[in-house]
Amino acid sequence: MRILIWSDAGANTGYGTVTANLAARWTRHGAQLAALASNYLGDPWAGPIALYPATKYDRADVFGVRRLPELLKKLTPDVLFILQDLYTVAEGLKVLQGQFPVPTVIYAPVDGTHLPHEWLEAVRAAHAVVAMSHHGARVLKDEAGLKVPVLWHGVEHEVVYPASPERPIYVDQPGTKRALTSKAACKEILGLTNRFVIAAVNRNSIRKNFYDTVRVFDRFRRRHPEAFLLIHAMPRDEGGDLPVLLHRYDLTDRHAQIHNPGDTFVGSDKAWLTLIYNAADVKVSTSMAEGFGLTDAEALACGTPVVAQDYSATTEVVGPGGLLVPVQRHFTTARMVDFALPDLDAMDAALETLYQDPAQREMLQARAIRHAQQFNWDQTAQGFWELFQAVTDAMNGNKRVTDSDSTR
């Protein structure tokens, strides 16, 4: 089966992680894979996918919308698999004159509610749609009239796991690798011994809302001077200037550090992220909305409880592995989709609870690890493979494959 993937590829971004994990498993079925690769800069990339840079002909066309018709004609895929934000999918449908010419499966990242009508038209035009959360499936049913299956993202459990004597994590040091067997060892190598570490791992984007992350941390650290905010994000990106934000609240290197992944679209390798997750006592997210929330799932897989708001896919991804706080208010974004802002008083109280109660932290750590085991790339990839076969079979009869009770 020839599959054209339209997504991030050749990059360690969130979508790029999804692409890489699914592609590695589809090749076991003998799939021939190519990607219209957004956020791919053309550097050598080891993997099973033939990568076609999205910006080859137009550097302003960062998602390759205008290159899509060319590759569909050139590669004649059996299936087009799309993992892009829905506003990008809507633009792609426009250049295809309102119809996908080959069997098309959309892995829909539905984060907010009240989706614009053009987004809904785009998902209705696909031959099959899969939600990455039950939240997304509900929104698509209520707003697009589609009953769709749910396939969660997975976690790379072979590299993302809690450090222990039985299963250390390893970090490179000059001339050797050091085995880290505990949270204390992970803190020590980062220079954070005896600190209460709060991790914030997300892209520095407007939606991820680092503004409220820093606000709630500032409240917390004024009561607890040993608290430390460990940020993993680009210092300057779509979400603004994080060093300036930290300076506003007088947060110096004694209170916070920004670990720079190096490039917004290249991202970081999982070994480094695993070290950060393991060093943290808690991960906090003030994201306004999530289609899934991969960094939350990864933190849970390392036994790190997550504090986040009870909204969108975050509710089911965090589940019993953390503390969920209420929404403070909903609002409409510039793209005319509704998001939410968390109640910072409740989030501060949740952090205080975890700080004061080590027994509850320990209980949540165990629950987090168990819950994260459900995030399984093998199951997700197999679910898509079976759907690809159904879609190509149904295409012969010009039928859609959307209604399904198959959920996880």
Tab-separated table of N, CA and C in Angstrom, residues 112-264:
chain	number	residue	atom	x	y	z
A	112	GLY	N	-10.547	22.733	20.759
A	112	GLY	CA	-11.605	23.552	21.323
A	112	GLY	C	-12.986	23.093	20.908
A	113	THR	N	-13.925	24.037	20.961
A	113	THR	CA	-15.312	23.782	20.557
A	113	THR	C	-15.777	24.906	19.643
A	114	HIS	N	-16.977	24.743	19.064
A	114	HIS	CA	-17.534	25.699	18.109
A	114	HIS	C	-16.566	25.919	16.945
A	115	LEU	N	-16.265	24.805	16.260
A	115	LEU	CA	-15.312	24.859	15.161
A	115	LEU	C	-15.896	25.627	13.980
A	116	PRO	N	-15.088	26.417	13.277
A	116	PRO	CA	-15.568	27.149	12.107
A	116	PRO	C	-16.128	26.201	11.039
A	117	HIS	N	-17.082	26.681	10.266
A	117	HIS	CA	-17.782	25.814	9.311
A	117	HIS	C	-16.834	25.261	8.245
A	118	GLU	N	-15.792	26.026	7.867
A	118	GLU	CA	-14.857	25.520	6.864
A	118	GLU	C	-14.083	24.310	7.385
A	119	TRP	N	-13.774	24.299	8.664
A	119	TRP	CA	-13.097	23.136	9.244
A	119	TRP	C	-14.020	21.915	9.204
A	120	LEU	N	-15.284	22.138	9.538
A	120	LEU	CA	-16.233	21.026	9.549
A	120	LEU	C	-16.462	20.484	8.141
A	121	GLU	N	-16.498	21.377	7.155
A	121	GLU	CA	-16.638	20.925	5.767
A	121	GLU	C	-15.442	20.077	5.345
A	122	ALA	N	-14.263	20.435	5.829
A	122	ALA	CA	-13.054	19.679	5.465
A	122	ALA	C	-13.098	18.260	6.017
A	123	VAL	N	-13.508	18.105	7.267
A	123	VAL	CA	-13.549	16.744	7.817
A	123	VAL	C	-14.672	15.931	7.181
A	124	ARG	N	-15.766	16.581	6.825
A	124	ARG	CA	-16.853	15.849	6.162
A	124	ARG	C	-16.436	15.363	4.781
A	125	ALA	N	-15.471	16.047	4.163
A	125	ALA	CA	-15.043	15.671	2.814
A	125	ALA	C	-14.136	14.450	2.805
A	126	ALA	N	-13.571	14.089	3.960
A	126	ALA	CA	-12.668	12.940	4.021
A	126	ALA	C	-13.449	11.639	3.914
A	127	HIS	N	-12.747	10.596	3.514
A	127	HIS	CA	-13.374	9.279	3.424
A	127	HIS	C	-13.466	8.619	4.790
A	128	ALA	N	-12.608	9.027	5.708
A	128	ALA	CA	-12.676	8.555	7.093
A	128	ALA	C	-11.998	9.582	7.991
A	129	VAL	N	-12.519	9.698	9.200
A	129	VAL	CA	-11.969	10.632	10.184
A	129	VAL	C	-11.772	9.869	11.483
A	130	VAL	N	-10.636	10.107	12.124
A	130	VAL	CA	-10.334	9.508	13.426
A	130	VAL	C	-10.038	10.640	14.395
A	131	ALA	N	-10.656	10.600	15.559
A	131	ALA	CA	-10.346	11.564	16.618
A	131	ALA	C	-9.215	11.025	17.476
A	132	MET	N	-8.413	11.923	18.029
A	132	MET	CA	-7.329	11.502	18.914
A	132	MET	C	-7.722	11.613	20.379
A	133	SER	N	-8.990	11.943	20.631
A	133	SER	CA	-9.505	11.962	21.999
A	133	SER	C	-11.015	11.793	21.954
A	134	HIS	N	-11.583	11.381	23.076
A	134	HIS	CA	-13.042	11.285	23.163
A	134	HIS	C	-13.667	12.673	23.134
A	135	HIS	N	-12.940	13.652	23.662
A	135	HIS	CA	-13.398	15.042	23.515
A	135	HIS	C	-13.570	15.393	22.048
A	136	GLY	N	-12.563	15.096	21.235
A	136	GLY	CA	-12.648	15.397	19.816
A	136	GLY	C	-13.786	14.669	19.143
A	137	ALA	N	-14.009	13.406	19.515
A	137	ALA	CA	-15.108	12.637	18.924
A	137	ALA	C	-16.454	13.260	19.269
A	138	ARG	N	-16.610	13.735	20.506
A	138	ARG	CA	-17.877	14.377	20.889
A	138	ARG	C	-18.115	15.649	20.094
A	139	VAL	N	-17.061	16.460	19.942
A	139	VAL	CA	-17.223	17.713	19.193
A	139	VAL	C	-17.575	17.418	17.738
A	140	LEU	N	-16.919	16.448	17.127
A	140	LEU	CA	-17.212	16.119	15.728
A	140	LEU	C	-18.618	15.555	15.563
A	141	LYS	N	-19.095	14.822	16.548
A	141	LYS	CA	-20.469	14.325	16.485
A	141	LYS	C	-21.463	15.466	16.628
A	142	ASP	N	-21.231	16.338	17.605
A	142	ASP	CA	-22.171	17.422	17.876
A	142	ASP	C	-22.155	18.487	16.788
A	143	GLU	N	-20.981	18.783	16.229
A	143	GLU	CA	-20.854	19.935	15.340
A	143	GLU	C	-20.756	19.562	13.869
A	144	ALA	N	-20.241	18.360	13.559
A	144	ALA	CA	-20.123	17.936	12.163
A	144	ALA	C	-21.082	16.811	11.818
A	145	GLY	N	-21.757	16.261	12.815
A	145	GLY	CA	-22.674	15.164	12.569
A	145	GLY	C	-21.985	13.860	12.219
A	146	LEU	N	-20.723	13.699	12.646
A	146	LEU	CA	-19.939	12.510	12.323
A	146	LEU	C	-19.709	11.672	13.571
A	147	LYS	N	-19.943	10.392	13.460
A	147	LYS	CA	-19.587	9.451	14.515
A	147	LYS	C	-18.277	8.794	14.120
A	148	VAL	N	-17.214	9.105	14.864
A	148	VAL	CA	-15.876	8.698	14.434
A	148	VAL	C	-15.201	7.866	15.523
A	149	PRO	N	-14.286	6.986	15.129
A	149	PRO	CA	-13.515	6.237	16.121
A	149	PRO	C	-12.487	7.118	16.804
A	150	VAL	N	-11.998	6.644	17.937
A	150	VAL	CA	-10.964	7.333	18.709
A	150	VAL	C	-9.734	6.448	18.782
A	151	LEU	N	-8.605	7.000	18.398
A	151	LEU	CA	-7.315	6.338	18.580
A	151	LEU	C	-6.377	7.324	19.276
A	152	TRP	N	-6.099	7.053	20.541
A	152	TRP	CA	-5.184	7.914	21.286
A	152	TRP	C	-3.777	7.854	20.696
A	153	HIS	N	-2.997	8.915	20.958
A	153	HIS	CA	-1.563	8.838	20.711
A	153	HIS	C	-0.951	7.772	21.631
A	154	GLY	N	0.235	7.354	21.273
A	154	GLY	CA	0.991	6.468	22.143
A	154	GLY	C	2.084	7.218	22.876
A	155	VAL	N	2.804	6.489	23.682
A	155	VAL	CA	4.017	6.973	24.339
A	155	VAL	C	5.130	5.988	23.998
A	156	GLU	N	6.318	6.497	23.768
A	156	GLU	CA	7.474	5.649	23.466
A	156	GLU	C	8.018	5.072	24.779
A	157	HIS	N	7.332	4.041	25.269
A	157	HIS	CA	7.647	3.506	26.595
A	157	HIS	C	9.047	2.917	26.675
A	158	GLU	N	9.650	2.611	25.528
A	158	GLU	CA	11.005	2.069	25.552
A	158	GLU	C	12.032	3.131	25.926
A	159	VAL	N	11.703	4.413	25.779
A	159	VAL	CA	12.642	5.486	26.146
A	159	VAL	C	12.057	6.463	27.153
A	160	VAL	N	10.751	6.439	27.364
A	160	VAL	CA	10.083	7.349	28.294
A	160	VAL	C	9.518	6.508	29.433
A	161	TYR	N	10.215	6.530	30.583
A	161	TYR	CA	9.824	5.667	31.699
A	161	TYR	C	10.449	6.211	32.982
A	162	PRO	N	9.952	5.769	34.142
A	162	PRO	CA	10.503	6.269	35.408
A	162	PRO	C	11.866	5.659	35.717
A	163	ALA	N	12.791	6.483	36.136
A	163	ALA	CA	14.122	6.007	36.510
A	163	ALA	C	14.030	5.170	37.778
A	164	SER	N	14.740	4.046	37.777
A	164	SER	CA	14.745	3.158	38.946
A	164	SER	C	16.023	2.334	38.921
A	165	PRO	N	16.383	1.714	40.056
A	165	PRO	CA	17.573	0.841	40.046
A	165	PRO	C	17.434	-0.307	39.056
A	166	GLU	N	16.206	-0.810	38.886
A	166	GLU	CA	15.985	-1.906	37.954
A	166	GLU	C	16.056	-1.446	36.506
A	167	ARG	N	15.715	-0.189	36.267
A	167	ARG	CA	15.701	0.333	34.905
A	167	ARG	C	16.175	1.788	34.922
A	168	PRO	N	17.472	1.999	34.948
A	168	PRO	CA	17.987	3.376	34.974
A	168	PRO	C	17.689	4.093	33.647
A	169	ILE	N	17.738	5.419	33.703
A	169	ILE	CA	17.847	6.190	32.469
A	169	ILE	C	19.299	6.644	32.354
A	170	TYR	N	19.723	6.900	31.137
A	170	TYR	CA	21.141	7.180	30.898
A	170	TYR	C	21.301	8.564	30.264
A	171	VAL	N	22.312	9.288	30.738
A	171	VAL	CA	22.648	10.582	30.151
A	171	VAL	C	24.112	10.562	29.746
A	172	ASP	N	24.391	11.243	28.663
A	172	ASP	CA	25.765	11.314	28.171
A	172	ASP	C	26.585	12.277	29.017
A	173	GLN	N	27.769	11.836	29.395
A	173	GLN	CA	28.772	12.696	30.010
A	173	GLN	C	30.082	12.449	29.276
A	174	PRO	N	31.038	13.378	29.375
A	174	PRO	CA	32.280	13.221	28.613
A	174	PRO	C	32.904	11.831	28.795
A	175	GLY	N	32.957	11.085	27.714
A	175	GLY	CA	33.616	9.792	27.713
A	175	GLY	C	32.823	8.651	28.310
A	176	THR	N	31.594	8.905	28.756
A	176	THR	CA	30.843	7.832	29.406
A	176	THR	C	29.349	8.146	29.380
A	177	LYS	N	28.574	7.171	29.816
A	177	LYS	CA	27.151	7.373	30.060
A	177	LYS	C	26.904	7.173	31.548
A	178	ARG	N	26.108	8.059	32.137
A	178	ARG	CA	25.812	7.940	33.558
A	178	ARG	C	24.425	7.354	33.735
A	179	ALA	N	24.318	6.353	34.598
A	179	ALA	CA	23.029	5.736	34.896
A	179	ALA	C	22.371	6.492	36.046
A	180	LEU	N	21.127	6.919	35.821
A	180	LEU	CA	20.360	7.619	36.849
A	180	LEU	C	19.239	6.696	37.302
A	181	THR	N	19.165	6.462	38.599
A	181	THR	CA	18.263	5.434	39.111
A	181	THR	C	17.146	5.976	39.991
A	182	SER	N	17.026	7.297	40.108
A	182	SER	CA	16.020	7.866	41.002
A	182	SER	C	15.724	9.301	40.606
A	183	LYS	N	14.633	9.828	41.155
A	183	LYS	CA	14.308	11.236	40.952
A	183	LYS	C	15.404	12.123	41.528
A	184	ALA	N	15.926	11.743	42.691
A	184	ALA	CA	16.995	12.544	43.313
A	184	ALA	C	18.214	12.624	42.404
A	185	ALA	N	18.577	11.524	41.747
A	185	ALA	CA	19.734	11.537	40.848
A	185	ALA	C	19.474	12.430	39.641
A	186	CYS	N	18.252	12.426	39.145
A	186	CYS	CA	17.909	13.286	38.002
A	186	CYS	C	17.960	14.754	38.398
A	187	LYS	N	17.489	15.058	39.589
A	187	LYS	CA	17.586	16.442	40.074
A	187	LYS	C	19.046	16.850	40.236
A	188	GLU	N	19.844	15.947	40.791
A	188	GLU	CA	21.244	16.280	41.069
A	188	GLU	C	22.004	16.642	39.803
A	189	ILE	N	21.772	15.885	38.717
A	189	ILE	CA	22.534	16.149	37.498
A	189	ILE	C	22.113	17.461	36.851
A	190	LEU	N	20.924	17.945	37.193
A	190	LEU	CA	20.456	19.242	36.692
A	190	LEU	C	20.746	20.372	37.678
A	191	GLY	N	21.414	20.056	38.776
A	191	GLY	CA	21.730	21.082	39.772
A	191	GLY	C	20.538	21.506	40.595
A	192	LEU	N	19.596	20.597	40.806
A	192	LEU	CA	18.353	20.940	41.491
A	192	LEU	C	18.124	20.090	42.731
A	193	THR	N	19.187	19.659	43.372
A	193	THR	CA	19.078	18.860	44.591
A	193	THR	C	18.272	19.613	45.648
A	194	ASN	N	17.366	18.907	46.286
A	194	ASN	CA	16.523	19.441	47.377
A	194	ASN	C	15.566	20.543	46.929
A	195	ARG	N	15.339	20.645	45.638
A	195	ARG	CA	14.340	21.602	45.158
A	195	ARG	C	13.026	20.874	44.850
A	196	PHE	N	11.915	21.590	45.011
A	196	PHE	CA	10.613	21.073	44.586
A	196	PHE	C	10.418	21.532	43.142
A	197	VAL	N	10.574	20.606	42.221
A	197	VAL	CA	10.679	20.954	40.800
A	197	VAL	C	9.314	20.841	40.127
A	198	ILE	N	8.911	21.943	39.496
A	198	ILE	CA	7.694	21.994	38.701
A	198	ILE	C	8.113	22.145	37.246
A	199	ALA	N	7.769	21.180	36.426
A	199	ALA	CA	8.164	21.198	35.017
A	199	ALA	C	7.039	21.762	34.160
A	200	ALA	N	7.426	22.534	33.163
A	200	ALA	CA	6.498	23.045	32.150
A	200	ALA	C	7.117	22.725	30.790
A	201	VAL	N	6.590	21.694	30.130
A	201	VAL	CA	7.151	21.202	28.871
A	201	VAL	C	6.095	21.336	27.794
A	202	ASN	N	6.261	22.314	26.931
A	202	ASN	CA	5.333	22.575	25.832
A	202	ASN	C	6.026	23.478	24.834
A	203	ARG	N	5.447	23.581	23.667
A	203	ARG	CA	5.913	24.631	22.761
A	203	ARG	C	5.509	25.981	23.329
A	204	ASN	N	6.365	26.971	23.161
A	204	ASN	CA	6.063	28.332	23.575
A	204	ASN	C	5.136	28.963	22.537
A	205	SER	N	3.863	28.588	22.618
A	205	SER	CA	2.851	29.130	21.711
A	205	SER	C	1.785	29.837	22.531
A	206	ILE	N	0.956	30.608	21.873
A	206	ILE	CA	-0.118	31.314	22.576
A	206	ILE	C	-1.040	30.322	23.267
A	207	ARG	N	-1.406	29.247	22.563
A	207	ARG	CA	-2.358	28.267	23.113
A	207	ARG	C	-1.819	27.599	24.368
A	208	LYS	N	-0.515	27.374	24.427
A	208	LYS	CA	0.048	26.686	25.596
A	208	LYS	C	0.081	27.584	26.834
A	209	ASN	N	0.007	28.905	26.647
A	209	ASN	CA	-0.309	29.816	27.747
A	209	ASN	C	0.724	29.786	28.876
A	210	PHE	N	1.984	30.028	28.514
A	210	PHE	CA	3.023	30.103	29.543
A	210	PHE	C	2.823	31.300	30.470
A	211	TYR	N	2.037	32.271	30.037
A	211	TYR	CA	1.793	33.452	30.880
A	211	TYR	C	1.193	33.012	32.215
A	212	ASP	N	0.165	32.156	32.160
A	212	ASP	CA	-0.472	31.702	33.394
A	212	ASP	C	0.394	30.697	34.139
A	213	THR	N	1.207	29.929	33.417
A	213	THR	CA	2.144	29.025	34.097
A	213	THR	C	3.061	29.815	35.016
A	214	VAL	N	3.615	30.899	34.497
A	214	VAL	CA	4.544	31.706	35.297
A	214	VAL	C	3.794	32.415	36.421
A	215	ARG	N	2.575	32.884	36.152
A	215	ARG	CA	1.796	33.563	37.193
A	215	ARG	C	1.538	32.637	38.386
A	216	VAL	N	1.093	31.424	38.093
A	216	VAL	CA	0.741	30.529	39.200
A	216	VAL	C	2.005	30.062	39.921
A	217	PHE	N	3.081	29.877	39.190
A	217	PHE	CA	4.337	29.507	39.868
A	217	PHE	C	4.795	30.631	40.786
A	218	ASP	N	4.673	31.870	40.351
A	218	ASP	CA	5.121	32.988	41.177
A	218	ASP	C	4.365	33.017	42.503
A	219	ARG	N	3.067	32.749	42.468
A	219	ARG	CA	2.302	32.679	43.715
A	219	ARG	C	2.861	31.584	44.627
A	220	PHE	N	3.081	30.430	44.032
A	220	PHE	CA	3.501	29.254	44.797
A	220	PHE	C	4.890	29.450	45.403
A	221	ARG	N	5.820	29.974	44.626
A	221	ARG	CA	7.209	30.062	45.117
A	221	ARG	C	7.357	31.118	46.203
A	222	ARG	N	6.434	32.076	46.287
A	222	ARG	CA	6.520	33.075	47.353
A	222	ARG	C	6.257	32.436	48.716
A	223	ARG	N	5.522	31.331	48.727
A	223	ARG	CA	5.316	30.574	49.967
A	223	ARG	C	6.398	29.526	50.167
A	224	HIS	N	7.004	29.084	49.048
A	224	HIS	CA	7.947	27.967	49.116
A	224	HIS	C	9.208	28.331	48.322
A	225	PRO	N	10.186	28.946	48.972
A	225	PRO	CA	11.394	29.400	48.257
A	225	PRO	C	12.171	28.281	47.574
A	226	GLU	N	11.984	27.032	48.010
A	226	GLU	CA	12.708	25.922	47.384
A	226	GLU	C	12.067	25.458	46.086
A	227	ALA	N	10.934	26.037	45.738
A	227	ALA	CA	10.271	25.673	44.476
A	227	ALA	C	11.107	26.145	43.289
A	228	PHE	N	11.081	25.365	42.207
A	228	PHE	CA	11.866	25.701	41.009
A	228	PHE	C	11.044	25.359	39.778
A	229	LEU	N	10.984	26.307	38.837
A	229	LEU	CA	10.237	26.121	37.593
A	229	LEU	C	11.210	25.737	36.485
A	230	LEU	N	11.053	24.535	35.964
A	230	LEU	CA	11.916	24.007	34.908
A	230	LEU	C	11.129	24.031	33.601
A	231	ILE	N	11.438	25.011	32.756
A	231	ILE	CA	10.722	25.210	31.503
A	231	ILE	C	11.501	24.569	30.366
A	232	HIS	N	10.818	23.804	29.554
A	232	HIS	CA	11.428	23.281	28.331
A	232	HIS	C	10.640	23.846	27.162
A	233	ALA	N	11.197	24.850	26.516
A	233	ALA	CA	10.533	25.534	25.410
A	233	ALA	C	11.520	26.506	24.782
A	234	MET	N	11.211	26.945	23.569
A	234	MET	CA	12.006	28.009	22.975
A	234	MET	C	11.825	29.284	23.785
A	235	PRO	N	12.902	29.975	24.145
A	235	PRO	CA	12.750	31.206	24.928
A	235	PRO	C	11.912	32.264	24.221
A	236	ARG	N	12.024	32.324	22.902
A	236	ARG	CA	11.271	33.306	22.118
A	236	ARG	C	10.597	32.596	20.950
A	237	ASP	N	9.289	32.680	20.938
A	237	ASP	CA	8.519	31.976	19.917
A	237	ASP	C	7.172	32.671	19.792
A	238	GLU	N	6.236	31.994	19.149
A	238	GLU	CA	4.907	32.574	18.929
A	238	GLU	C	4.265	33.068	20.225
A	239	GLY	N	4.561	32.384	21.337
A	239	GLY	CA	3.959	32.748	22.616
A	239	GLY	C	4.609	33.925	23.315
A	240	GLY	N	5.694	34.438	22.756
A	240	GLY	CA	6.312	35.613	23.337
A	240	GLY	C	7.702	35.350	23.864
A	241	ASP	N	8.194	36.296	24.655
A	241	ASP	CA	9.566	36.308	25.162
A	241	ASP	C	9.553	35.817	26.603
A	242	LEU	N	9.923	34.553	26.804
A	242	LEU	CA	9.850	33.974	28.142
A	242	LEU	C	10.839	34.612	29.120
A	243	PRO	N	12.083	34.931	28.716
A	243	PRO	CA	12.958	35.623	29.671
A	243	PRO	C	12.363	36.936	30.172
A	244	VAL	N	11.701	37.682	29.302
A	244	VAL	CA	11.056	38.932	29.735
A	244	VAL	C	9.923	38.632	30.708
A	245	LEU	N	9.168	37.569	30.414
A	245	LEU	CA	8.074	37.180	31.312
A	245	LEU	C	8.615	36.806	32.695
A	246	LEU	N	9.682	36.035	32.748
A	246	LEU	CA	10.265	35.667	34.037
A	246	LEU	C	10.778	36.897	34.786
A	247	HIS	N	11.378	37.823	34.052
A	247	HIS	CA	11.909	39.042	34.682
A	247	HIS	C	10.781	39.878	35.281
A	248	ARG	N	9.634	39.885	34.637
A	248	ARG	CA	8.495	40.651	35.150
A	248	ARG	C	8.154	40.222	36.576
A	249	TYR	N	8.306	38.916	36.855
A	249	TYR	CA	7.968	38.383	38.172
A	249	TYR	C	9.212	38.172	39.052
A	250	ASP	N	10.322	38.804	38.670
A	250	ASP	CA	11.572	38.725	39.442
A	250	ASP	C	12.023	37.285	39.632
A	251	LEU	N	11.830	36.479	38.621
A	251	LEU	CA	12.256	35.085	38.675
A	251	LEU	C	13.641	34.972	38.042
A	252	THR	N	14.644	34.799	38.884
A	252	THR	CA	16.028	34.707	38.429
A	252	THR	C	16.399	33.234	38.222
A	253	ASP	N	17.677	32.992	37.957
A	253	ASP	CA	18.148	31.611	37.789
A	253	ASP	C	18.001	30.791	39.061
A	254	ARG	N	17.814	31.439	40.196
A	254	ARG	CA	17.581	30.710	41.444
A	254	ARG	C	16.167	30.131	41.488
A	255	HIS	N	15.281	30.692	40.665
A	255	HIS	CA	13.871	30.277	40.707
A	255	HIS	C	13.431	29.493	39.478
A	256	ALA	N	14.078	29.706	38.357
A	256	ALA	CA	13.589	29.113	37.111
A	256	ALA	C	14.713	29.001	36.097
A	257	GLN	N	14.588	28.014	35.222
A	257	GLN	CA	15.488	27.866	34.082
A	257	GLN	C	14.658	27.549	32.851
A	258	ILE	N	15.158	28.032	31.710
A	258	ILE	CA	14.560	27.681	30.424
A	258	ILE	C	15.538	26.775	29.695
A	259	HIS	N	15.140	25.544	29.460
A	259	HIS	CA	15.952	24.620	28.672
A	259	HIS	C	15.517	24.739	27.226
A	260	ASN	N	16.420	25.217	26.408
A	260	ASN	CA	16.128	25.551	25.018
A	260	ASN	C	16.261	24.308	24.144
A	261	PRO	N	15.165	23.872	23.481
A	261	PRO	CA	15.275	22.702	22.599
A	261	PRO	C	16.082	22.961	21.342
A	262	GLY	N	16.437	24.217	21.088
A	262	GLY	CA	17.310	24.531	19.965
A	262	GLY	C	16.594	25.060	18.746
A	263	ASP	N	15.400	24.552	18.480
A	263	ASP	CA	14.660	24.993	17.304
A	263	ASP	C	13.199	24.615	17.491
A	264	THR	N	12.317	25.544	17.186
A	264	THR	CA	10.888	25.301	17.353
A	264	THR	C	10.440	24.054	16.618
